[in-house]
Amino acid sequence: MRKAFYLSATALLGVLGYLALGQYTLPEGPGKDLVLAKCQSCHEIGFVARERLSRDRWDGVIEEMELRGLKLTQEERAAILDYLATYLGLTPPPEAPPAPTAQAPKTGAQVYATCSGCHGPQGEGNPPNFPPLKGHVETLLKAKGGREYLALAVLFGVGGKITVFGQTYEGLMPGFGWLSDEEIALVLNHLASWGAPQDFKPYTPEEVRALRAKELTPEKVLEARQALRLP
């Protein structure tokens, strides 16, 4: 009984800590979108936004992430380091309100840049750390309930052990609920462009909005995956 209570309390603290991290946001500044795209793809952004480190220490953090499989060009690395050292450094500038700018509509490929740091530019993955999406997404979309699961995974993340093409992956994929309904629909349809059933109907923002209301944990999304009949 005592052991069960301890495990339940530990799990609760873990959930509360995860939710607390979700309250952190990144300050506005050049490079913010790139940091979101590359860091948020593997971590809840609170792990980054709560820190205040020197430039040298941020450089070490980026180096560690690259050793763990994060792919960055030299230009991306420099831009991320400049942003972190400036806005999450030891003496960050006062935050100013963002100036309104006219932006062209995003494409699914542009939104997918958020995912490519872990899953690869073409969804090829980075075993044994990050599973491939290309090929696997098609399998999901063909499975009963797989369409909804794929959207839930993007919205809320997946926590626990999964198997993709015979390779086991275990960890926490964070959710990307900070993206808009339109952006999530775009990226889901981009994933489907790599392979989908003939009767596939594109995701819509309205469909994403309805699934967002479920407010699941990554562990609950894993249960939804386990209920699928995957080959």
PDB file of C-alpha atoms in Angstrom:
ATOM      1  CA  MET A   1       0.000   0.000   0.000  1.00  0.00           C
ATOM      2  CA  ARG A   2       2.763   2.425   0.998  1.00  0.00           C
ATOM      3  CA  LYS A   3       4.716   1.620  -2.164  1.00  0.00           C
ATOM      4  CA  ALA A   4       1.656   2.164  -4.350  1.00  0.00           C
ATOM      5  CA  PHE A   5       1.006   5.504  -2.635  1.00  0.00           C
ATOM      6  CA  TYR A   6       4.629   6.533  -3.187  1.00  0.00           C
ATOM      7  CA  LEU A   7       4.454   5.668  -6.882  1.00  0.00           C
ATOM      8  CA  SER A   8       1.163   7.542  -7.277  1.00  0.00           C
ATOM      9  CA  ALA A   9       2.562  10.589  -5.509  1.00  0.00           C
ATOM     10  CA  THR A  10       5.690  10.477  -7.667  1.00  0.00           C
ATOM     11  CA  ALA A  11       3.603  10.283 -10.829  1.00  0.00           C
ATOM     12  CA  LEU A  12       1.458  13.197  -9.654  1.00  0.00           C
ATOM     13  CA  LEU A  13       4.498  15.335  -8.927  1.00  0.00           C
ATOM     14  CA  GLY A  14       5.843  14.498 -12.358  1.00  0.00           C
ATOM     15  CA  VAL A  15       2.621  15.607 -14.023  1.00  0.00           C
ATOM     16  CA  LEU A  16       2.469  18.804 -11.962  1.00  0.00           C
ATOM     17  CA  GLY A  17       6.075  19.571 -12.847  1.00  0.00           C
ATOM     18  CA  TYR A  18       5.370  18.990 -16.534  1.00  0.00           C
ATOM     19  CA  LEU A  19       2.340  21.318 -16.397  1.00  0.00           C
ATOM     20  CA  ALA A  20       4.362  23.964 -14.555  1.00  0.00           C
ATOM     21  CA  LEU A  21       6.964  23.927 -17.313  1.00  0.00           C
ATOM     22  CA  GLY A  22       4.194  24.603 -19.797  1.00  0.00           C
ATOM     23  CA  GLN A  23       3.679  28.026 -18.197  1.00  0.00           C
ATOM     24  CA  TYR A  24       7.060  29.267 -19.457  1.00  0.00           C
ATOM     25  CA  THR A  25       7.228  31.166 -22.752  1.00  0.00           C
ATOM     26  CA  LEU A  26      10.114  32.451 -24.825  1.00  0.00           C
ATOM     27  CA  PRO A  27      10.730  36.217 -25.032  1.00  0.00           C
ATOM     28  CA  GLU A  28      10.302  37.853 -28.418  1.00  0.00           C
ATOM     29  CA  GLY A  29      13.469  38.346 -30.430  1.00  0.00           C
ATOM     30  CA  PRO A  30      15.307  37.369 -33.623  1.00  0.00           C
ATOM     31  CA  GLY A  31      15.739  33.588 -33.620  1.00  0.00           C
ATOM     32  CA  LYS A  32      12.755  32.756 -31.397  1.00  0.00           C
ATOM     33  CA  ASP A  33      10.948  30.750 -34.098  1.00  0.00           C
ATOM     34  CA  LEU A  34      14.108  28.766 -34.841  1.00  0.00           C
ATOM     35  CA  VAL A  35      14.582  27.931 -31.150  1.00  0.00           C
ATOM     36  CA  LEU A  36      10.948  26.784 -30.966  1.00  0.00           C
ATOM     37  CA  ALA A  37      11.388  24.677 -34.085  1.00  0.00           C
ATOM     38  CA  LYS A  38      14.565  22.956 -32.956  1.00  0.00           C
ATOM     39  CA  CYS A  39      14.240  22.789 -29.153  1.00  0.00           C
ATOM     40  CA  GLN A  40      10.483  22.301 -28.786  1.00  0.00           C
ATOM     41  CA  SER A  41      10.703  19.308 -31.124  1.00  0.00           C
ATOM     42  CA  CYS A  42      12.361  17.280 -28.354  1.00  0.00           C
ATOM     43  CA  HIS A  43      11.642  19.123 -25.099  1.00  0.00           C
ATOM     44  CA  GLU A  44       8.811  20.976 -23.421  1.00  0.00           C
ATOM     45  CA  ILE A  45       9.882  24.567 -24.086  1.00  0.00           C
ATOM     46  CA  GLY A  46       9.793  25.287 -20.340  1.00  0.00           C
ATOM     47  CA  PHE A  47      13.041  23.354 -19.970  1.00  0.00           C
ATOM     48  CA  VAL A  48      14.683  26.043 -22.114  1.00  0.00           C
ATOM     49  CA  ALA A  49      12.708  29.173 -21.209  1.00  0.00           C
ATOM     50  CA  ARG A  50      13.267  28.893 -17.467  1.00  0.00           C
ATOM     51  CA  GLU A  51      17.085  28.960 -17.761  1.00  0.00           C
ATOM     52  CA  ARG A  52      19.413  31.961 -17.541  1.00  0.00           C
ATOM     53  CA  LEU A  53      22.887  30.866 -18.613  1.00  0.00           C
ATOM     54  CA  SER A  54      26.075  32.425 -19.929  1.00  0.00           C
ATOM     55  CA  ARG A  55      26.915  32.229 -23.626  1.00  0.00           C
ATOM     56  CA  ASP A  56      29.544  29.554 -22.975  1.00  0.00           C
ATOM     57  CA  ARG A  57      27.076  27.390 -21.054  1.00  0.00           C
ATOM     58  CA  TRP A  58      24.420  27.733 -23.764  1.00  0.00           C
ATOM     59  CA  ASP A  59      27.073  26.733 -26.292  1.00  0.00           C
ATOM     60  CA  GLY A  60      27.693  23.605 -24.224  1.00  0.00           C
ATOM     61  CA  VAL A  61      23.966  22.825 -24.073  1.00  0.00           C
ATOM     62  CA  ILE A  62      23.681  23.058 -27.860  1.00  0.00           C
ATOM     63  CA  GLU A  63      26.748  20.856 -28.266  1.00  0.00           C
ATOM     64  CA  GLU A  64      25.180  18.252 -25.964  1.00  0.00           C
ATOM     65  CA  MET A  65      21.939  18.289 -27.974  1.00  0.00           C
ATOM     66  CA  GLU A  66      23.909  17.802 -31.184  1.00  0.00           C
ATOM     67  CA  LEU A  67      25.658  14.802 -29.636  1.00  0.00           C
ATOM     68  CA  ARG A  68      22.205  13.410 -28.822  1.00  0.00           C
ATOM     69  CA  GLY A  69      21.128  13.661 -32.452  1.00  0.00           C
ATOM     70  CA  LEU A  70      19.871  17.213 -33.059  1.00  0.00           C
ATOM     71  CA  LYS A  71      20.728  18.268 -36.623  1.00  0.00           C
ATOM     72  CA  LEU A  72      21.737  21.915 -37.135  1.00  0.00           C
ATOM     73  CA  THR A  73      23.446  23.821 -39.910  1.00  0.00           C
ATOM     74  CA  GLN A  74      26.206  26.227 -38.910  1.00  0.00           C
ATOM     75  CA  GLU A  75      23.857  29.157 -39.596  1.00  0.00           C
ATOM     76  CA  GLU A  76      21.064  27.645 -37.464  1.00  0.00           C
ATOM     77  CA  ARG A  77      23.468  26.912 -34.625  1.00  0.00           C
ATOM     78  CA  ALA A  78      24.824  30.463 -34.631  1.00  0.00           C
ATOM     79  CA  ALA A  79      21.333  31.984 -34.696  1.00  0.00           C
ATOM     80  CA  ILE A  80      20.114  29.769 -31.833  1.00  0.00           C
ATOM     81  CA  LEU A  81      23.178  30.549 -29.734  1.00  0.00           C
ATOM     82  CA  ASP A  82      22.773  34.292 -30.337  1.00  0.00           C
ATOM     83  CA  TYR A  83      19.130  34.157 -29.270  1.00  0.00           C
ATOM     84  CA  LEU A  84      19.753  32.069 -26.143  1.00  0.00           C
ATOM     85  CA  ALA A  85      22.767  34.101 -25.040  1.00  0.00           C
ATOM     86  CA  THR A  86      20.882  37.367 -25.559  1.00  0.00           C
ATOM     87  CA  TYR A  87      17.341  36.695 -24.350  1.00  0.00           C
ATOM     88  CA  LEU A  88      17.986  33.811 -21.928  1.00  0.00           C
ATOM     89  CA  GLY A  89      21.437  34.980 -20.862  1.00  0.00           C
ATOM     90  CA  LEU A  90      22.610  36.368 -17.551  1.00  0.00           C
ATOM     91  CA  THR A  91      21.548  39.935 -18.428  1.00  0.00           C
ATOM     92  CA  PRO A  92      18.609  39.655 -20.847  1.00  0.00           C
ATOM     93  CA  PRO A  93      17.243  42.898 -22.358  1.00  0.00           C
ATOM     94  CA  PRO A  94      13.809  44.143 -21.271  1.00  0.00           C
ATOM     95  CA  GLU A  95      11.097  42.467 -23.303  1.00  0.00           C
ATOM     96  CA  ALA A  96       9.388  44.738 -25.821  1.00  0.00           C
ATOM     97  CA  PRO A  97       5.969  44.109 -27.379  1.00  0.00           C
ATOM     98  CA  PRO A  98       6.255  42.505 -30.827  1.00  0.00           C
ATOM     99  CA  ALA A  99       5.699  44.791 -33.798  1.00  0.00           C
ATOM    100  CA  PRO A 100       2.812  43.719 -36.043  1.00  0.00           C
ATOM    101  CA  THR A 101       4.044  42.251 -39.314  1.00  0.00           C
ATOM    102  CA  ALA A 102       2.239  40.869 -42.330  1.00  0.00           C
ATOM    103  CA  GLN A 103       3.131  37.219 -42.802  1.00  0.00           C
ATOM    104  CA  ALA A 104       2.519  34.949 -45.752  1.00  0.00           C
ATOM    105  CA  PRO A 105       0.417  31.840 -45.025  1.00  0.00           C
ATOM    106  CA  LYS A 106       2.502  28.939 -43.782  1.00  0.00           C
ATOM    107  CA  THR A 107       2.824  25.656 -45.613  1.00  0.00           C
ATOM    108  CA  GLY A 108       2.855  22.192 -44.094  1.00  0.00           C
ATOM    109  CA  ALA A 109       6.537  21.837 -44.975  1.00  0.00           C
ATOM    110  CA  GLN A 110       7.339  25.039 -43.085  1.00  0.00           C
ATOM    111  CA  VAL A 111       5.485  23.869 -39.996  1.00  0.00           C
ATOM    112  CA  TYR A 112       7.258  20.496 -40.248  1.00  0.00           C
ATOM    113  CA  ALA A 113      10.563  22.317 -39.619  1.00  0.00           C
ATOM    114  CA  THR A 114       9.459  22.089 -35.972  1.00  0.00           C
ATOM    115  CA  CYS A 115       9.698  18.292 -36.251  1.00  0.00           C
ATOM    116  CA  SER A 116      12.682  17.864 -38.551  1.00  0.00           C
ATOM    117  CA  GLY A 117      15.322  18.366 -35.855  1.00  0.00           C
ATOM    118  CA  CYS A 118      14.417  14.957 -34.427  1.00  0.00           C
ATOM    119  CA  HIS A 119      12.560  13.126 -37.200  1.00  0.00           C
ATOM    120  CA  GLY A 120      14.686  14.279 -40.141  1.00  0.00           C
ATOM    121  CA  PRO A 121      13.954  16.629 -43.063  1.00  0.00           C
ATOM    122  CA  GLN A 122      12.190  13.858 -44.991  1.00  0.00           C
ATOM    123  CA  GLY A 123      10.816  11.968 -41.994  1.00  0.00           C
ATOM    124  CA  GLU A 124      13.665   9.452 -42.079  1.00  0.00           C
ATOM    125  CA  GLY A 125      14.098   9.559 -38.293  1.00  0.00           C
ATOM    126  CA  ASN A 126      17.288   9.192 -36.294  1.00  0.00           C
ATOM    127  CA  PRO A 127      17.384   5.691 -34.742  1.00  0.00           C
ATOM    128  CA  PRO A 128      17.778   4.730 -31.965  1.00  0.00           C
ATOM    129  CA  ASN A 129      16.801   8.140 -30.562  1.00  0.00           C
ATOM    130  CA  PHE A 130      13.927   9.288 -32.757  1.00  0.00           C
ATOM    131  CA  PRO A 131      11.639   7.094 -34.889  1.00  0.00           C
ATOM    132  CA  PRO A 132      11.001   7.623 -38.602  1.00  0.00           C
ATOM    133  CA  LEU A 133       7.710   9.124 -39.718  1.00  0.00           C
ATOM    134  CA  LYS A 134       7.887   8.358 -43.423  1.00  0.00           C
ATOM    135  CA  GLY A 135       6.261   5.012 -44.005  1.00  0.00           C
ATOM    136  CA  HIS A 136       5.060   4.751 -40.424  1.00  0.00           C
ATOM    137  CA  VAL A 137       2.516   7.550 -40.853  1.00  0.00           C
ATOM    138  CA  GLU A 138       1.012   5.652 -43.775  1.00  0.00           C
ATOM    139  CA  THR A 139       0.690   2.585 -41.545  1.00  0.00           C
ATOM    140  CA  LEU A 140      -1.057   4.669 -38.882  1.00  0.00           C
ATOM    141  CA  LEU A 141      -3.490   6.247 -41.329  1.00  0.00           C
ATOM    142  CA  LYS A 142      -4.492   2.807 -42.598  1.00  0.00           C
ATOM    143  CA  ALA A 143      -5.183   1.504 -39.075  1.00  0.00           C
ATOM    144  CA  LYS A 144      -8.595   1.906 -37.473  1.00  0.00           C
ATOM    145  CA  GLY A 145      -8.296   4.861 -35.107  1.00  0.00           C
ATOM    146  CA  GLY A 146      -4.876   5.762 -36.471  1.00  0.00           C
ATOM    147  CA  ARG A 147      -5.997   9.047 -37.974  1.00  0.00           C
ATOM    148  CA  GLU A 148      -7.141  10.357 -34.603  1.00  0.00           C
ATOM    149  CA  TYR A 149      -4.079   8.968 -32.815  1.00  0.00           C
ATOM    150  CA  LEU A 150      -1.700  10.774 -35.181  1.00  0.00           C
ATOM    151  CA  ALA A 151      -3.390  14.100 -34.476  1.00  0.00           C
ATOM    152  CA  LEU A 152      -3.404  13.434 -30.718  1.00  0.00           C
ATOM    153  CA  ALA A 153       0.303  12.610 -30.803  1.00  0.00           C
ATOM    154  CA  VAL A 154       1.096  15.965 -32.411  1.00  0.00           C
ATOM    155  CA  LEU A 155      -1.216  17.858 -30.048  1.00  0.00           C
ATOM    156  CA  PHE A 156      -0.320  16.226 -26.739  1.00  0.00           C
ATOM    157  CA  GLY A 157       2.849  14.173 -27.306  1.00  0.00           C
ATOM    158  CA  VAL A 158       3.529  10.509 -26.564  1.00  0.00           C
ATOM    159  CA  GLY A 159       5.152   9.184 -23.402  1.00  0.00           C
ATOM    160  CA  GLY A 160       6.486   5.649 -23.113  1.00  0.00           C
ATOM    161  CA  LYS A 161       7.776   2.738 -25.171  1.00  0.00           C
ATOM    162  CA  ILE A 162       6.775   2.342 -28.829  1.00  0.00           C
ATOM    163  CA  THR A 163       7.994   0.119 -31.661  1.00  0.00           C
ATOM    164  CA  VAL A 164       8.430   1.365 -35.212  1.00  0.00           C
ATOM    165  CA  PHE A 165       9.642  -0.989 -37.947  1.00  0.00           C
ATOM    166  CA  GLY A 166      11.013  -3.391 -35.328  1.00  0.00           C
ATOM    167  CA  GLN A 167      13.025  -0.731 -33.480  1.00  0.00           C
ATOM    168  CA  THR A 168      12.040   0.171 -29.916  1.00  0.00           C
ATOM    169  CA  TYR A 169      11.967   3.808 -28.841  1.00  0.00           C
ATOM    170  CA  GLU A 170      11.364   4.951 -25.283  1.00  0.00           C
ATOM    171  CA  GLY A 171      11.082   8.503 -24.042  1.00  0.00           C
ATOM    172  CA  LEU A 172       8.803  11.511 -24.129  1.00  0.00           C
ATOM    173  CA  MET A 173       7.765  13.257 -27.302  1.00  0.00           C
ATOM    174  CA  PRO A 174       6.377  16.641 -26.214  1.00  0.00           C
ATOM    175  CA  GLY A 175       3.080  17.911 -27.523  1.00  0.00           C
ATOM    176  CA  PHE A 176       2.881  20.818 -29.938  1.00  0.00           C
ATOM    177  CA  GLY A 177      -0.356  22.298 -28.672  1.00  0.00           C
ATOM    178  CA  TRP A 178       1.244  25.736 -28.869  1.00  0.00           C
ATOM    179  CA  LEU A 179       0.776  25.520 -32.642  1.00  0.00           C
ATOM    180  CA  SER A 180      -2.567  26.772 -33.964  1.00  0.00           C
ATOM    181  CA  ASP A 181      -5.289  24.434 -35.213  1.00  0.00           C
ATOM    182  CA  GLU A 182      -4.476  25.543 -38.757  1.00  0.00           C
ATOM    183  CA  GLU A 183      -0.752  24.826 -38.340  1.00  0.00           C
ATOM    184  CA  ILE A 184      -1.348  21.380 -36.888  1.00  0.00           C
ATOM    185  CA  ALA A 185      -3.722  20.517 -39.731  1.00  0.00           C
ATOM    186  CA  LEU A 186      -1.064  21.694 -42.183  1.00  0.00           C
ATOM    187  CA  VAL A 187       1.698  19.552 -40.685  1.00  0.00           C
ATOM    188  CA  LEU A 188      -0.556  16.484 -40.438  1.00  0.00           C
ATOM    189  CA  ASN A 189      -1.428  16.808 -44.119  1.00  0.00           C
ATOM    190  CA  HIS A 190       2.276  17.245 -44.904  1.00  0.00           C
ATOM    191  CA  LEU A 191       2.992  13.949 -43.138  1.00  0.00           C
ATOM    192  CA  ALA A 192       0.156  12.320 -45.072  1.00  0.00           C
ATOM    193  CA  SER A 193       1.711  13.503 -48.349  1.00  0.00           C
ATOM    194  CA  TRP A 194       4.454  10.901 -47.812  1.00  0.00           C
ATOM    195  CA  GLY A 195       1.885   8.131 -48.036  1.00  0.00           C
ATOM    196  CA  ALA A 196      -1.792   7.782 -47.189  1.00  0.00           C
ATOM    197  CA  PRO A 197      -4.784   5.582 -48.119  1.00  0.00           C
ATOM    198  CA  GLN A 198      -6.569   6.450 -51.371  1.00  0.00           C
ATOM    199  CA  ASP A 199      -9.658   7.555 -49.459  1.00  0.00           C
ATOM    200  CA  PHE A 200      -7.662   9.893 -47.188  1.00  0.00           C
ATOM    201  CA  LYS A 201      -9.400  13.190 -46.467  1.00  0.00           C
ATOM    202  CA  PRO A 202      -7.167  16.100 -45.434  1.00  0.00           C
ATOM    203  CA  TYR A 203      -7.206  17.151 -41.801  1.00  0.00           C
ATOM    204  CA  THR A 204      -9.082  20.373 -41.119  1.00  0.00           C
ATOM    205  CA  PRO A 205      -8.586  22.993 -38.380  1.00  0.00           C
ATOM    206  CA  GLU A 206     -12.072  22.143 -37.110  1.00  0.00           C
ATOM    207  CA  GLU A 207     -11.088  18.487 -36.675  1.00  0.00           C
ATOM    208  CA  VAL A 208      -7.946  19.491 -34.806  1.00  0.00           C
ATOM    209  CA  ARG A 209      -9.926  21.876 -32.581  1.00  0.00           C
ATOM    210  CA  ALA A 210     -12.324  19.101 -31.576  1.00  0.00           C
ATOM    211  CA  LEU A 211      -9.458  16.757 -30.664  1.00  0.00           C
ATOM    212  CA  ARG A 212      -7.668  19.512 -28.746  1.00  0.00           C
ATOM    213  CA  ALA A 213     -10.613  19.582 -26.324  1.00  0.00           C
ATOM    214  CA  LYS A 214      -9.647  16.089 -25.088  1.00  0.00           C
ATOM    215  CA  GLU A 215      -6.702  17.590 -23.135  1.00  0.00           C
ATOM    216  CA  LEU A 216      -4.797  14.289 -22.855  1.00  0.00           C
ATOM    217  CA  THR A 217      -1.461  13.522 -21.243  1.00  0.00           C
ATOM    218  CA  PRO A 218       1.334  11.922 -23.308  1.00  0.00           C
ATOM    219  CA  GLU A 219       0.725   8.697 -21.359  1.00  0.00           C
ATOM    220  CA  LYS A 220      -2.955   8.669 -22.349  1.00  0.00           C
ATOM    221  CA  VAL A 221      -1.953   9.157 -25.985  1.00  0.00           C
ATOM    222  CA  LEU A 222       0.295   6.102 -25.634  1.00  0.00           C
ATOM    223  CA  GLU A 223      -2.750   4.110 -24.480  1.00  0.00           C
ATOM    224  CA  ALA A 224      -4.573   5.224 -27.634  1.00  0.00           C
ATOM    225  CA  ARG A 225      -1.646   3.949 -29.690  1.00  0.00           C
ATOM    226  CA  GLN A 226      -1.638   0.620 -27.882  1.00  0.00           C
ATOM    227  CA  ALA A 227      -5.317   0.183 -28.773  1.00  0.00           C
ATOM    228  CA  LEU A 228      -4.498   0.330 -32.502  1.00  0.00           C
ATOM    229  CA  ARG A 229      -4.079  -2.857 -34.466  1.00  0.00           C
ATOM    230  CA  LEU A 230      -0.743  -2.110 -36.054  1.00  0.00           C
ATOM    231  CA  PRO A 231       1.062  -4.714 -38.180  1.00  0.00           C
TER     232      PRO A 231
END
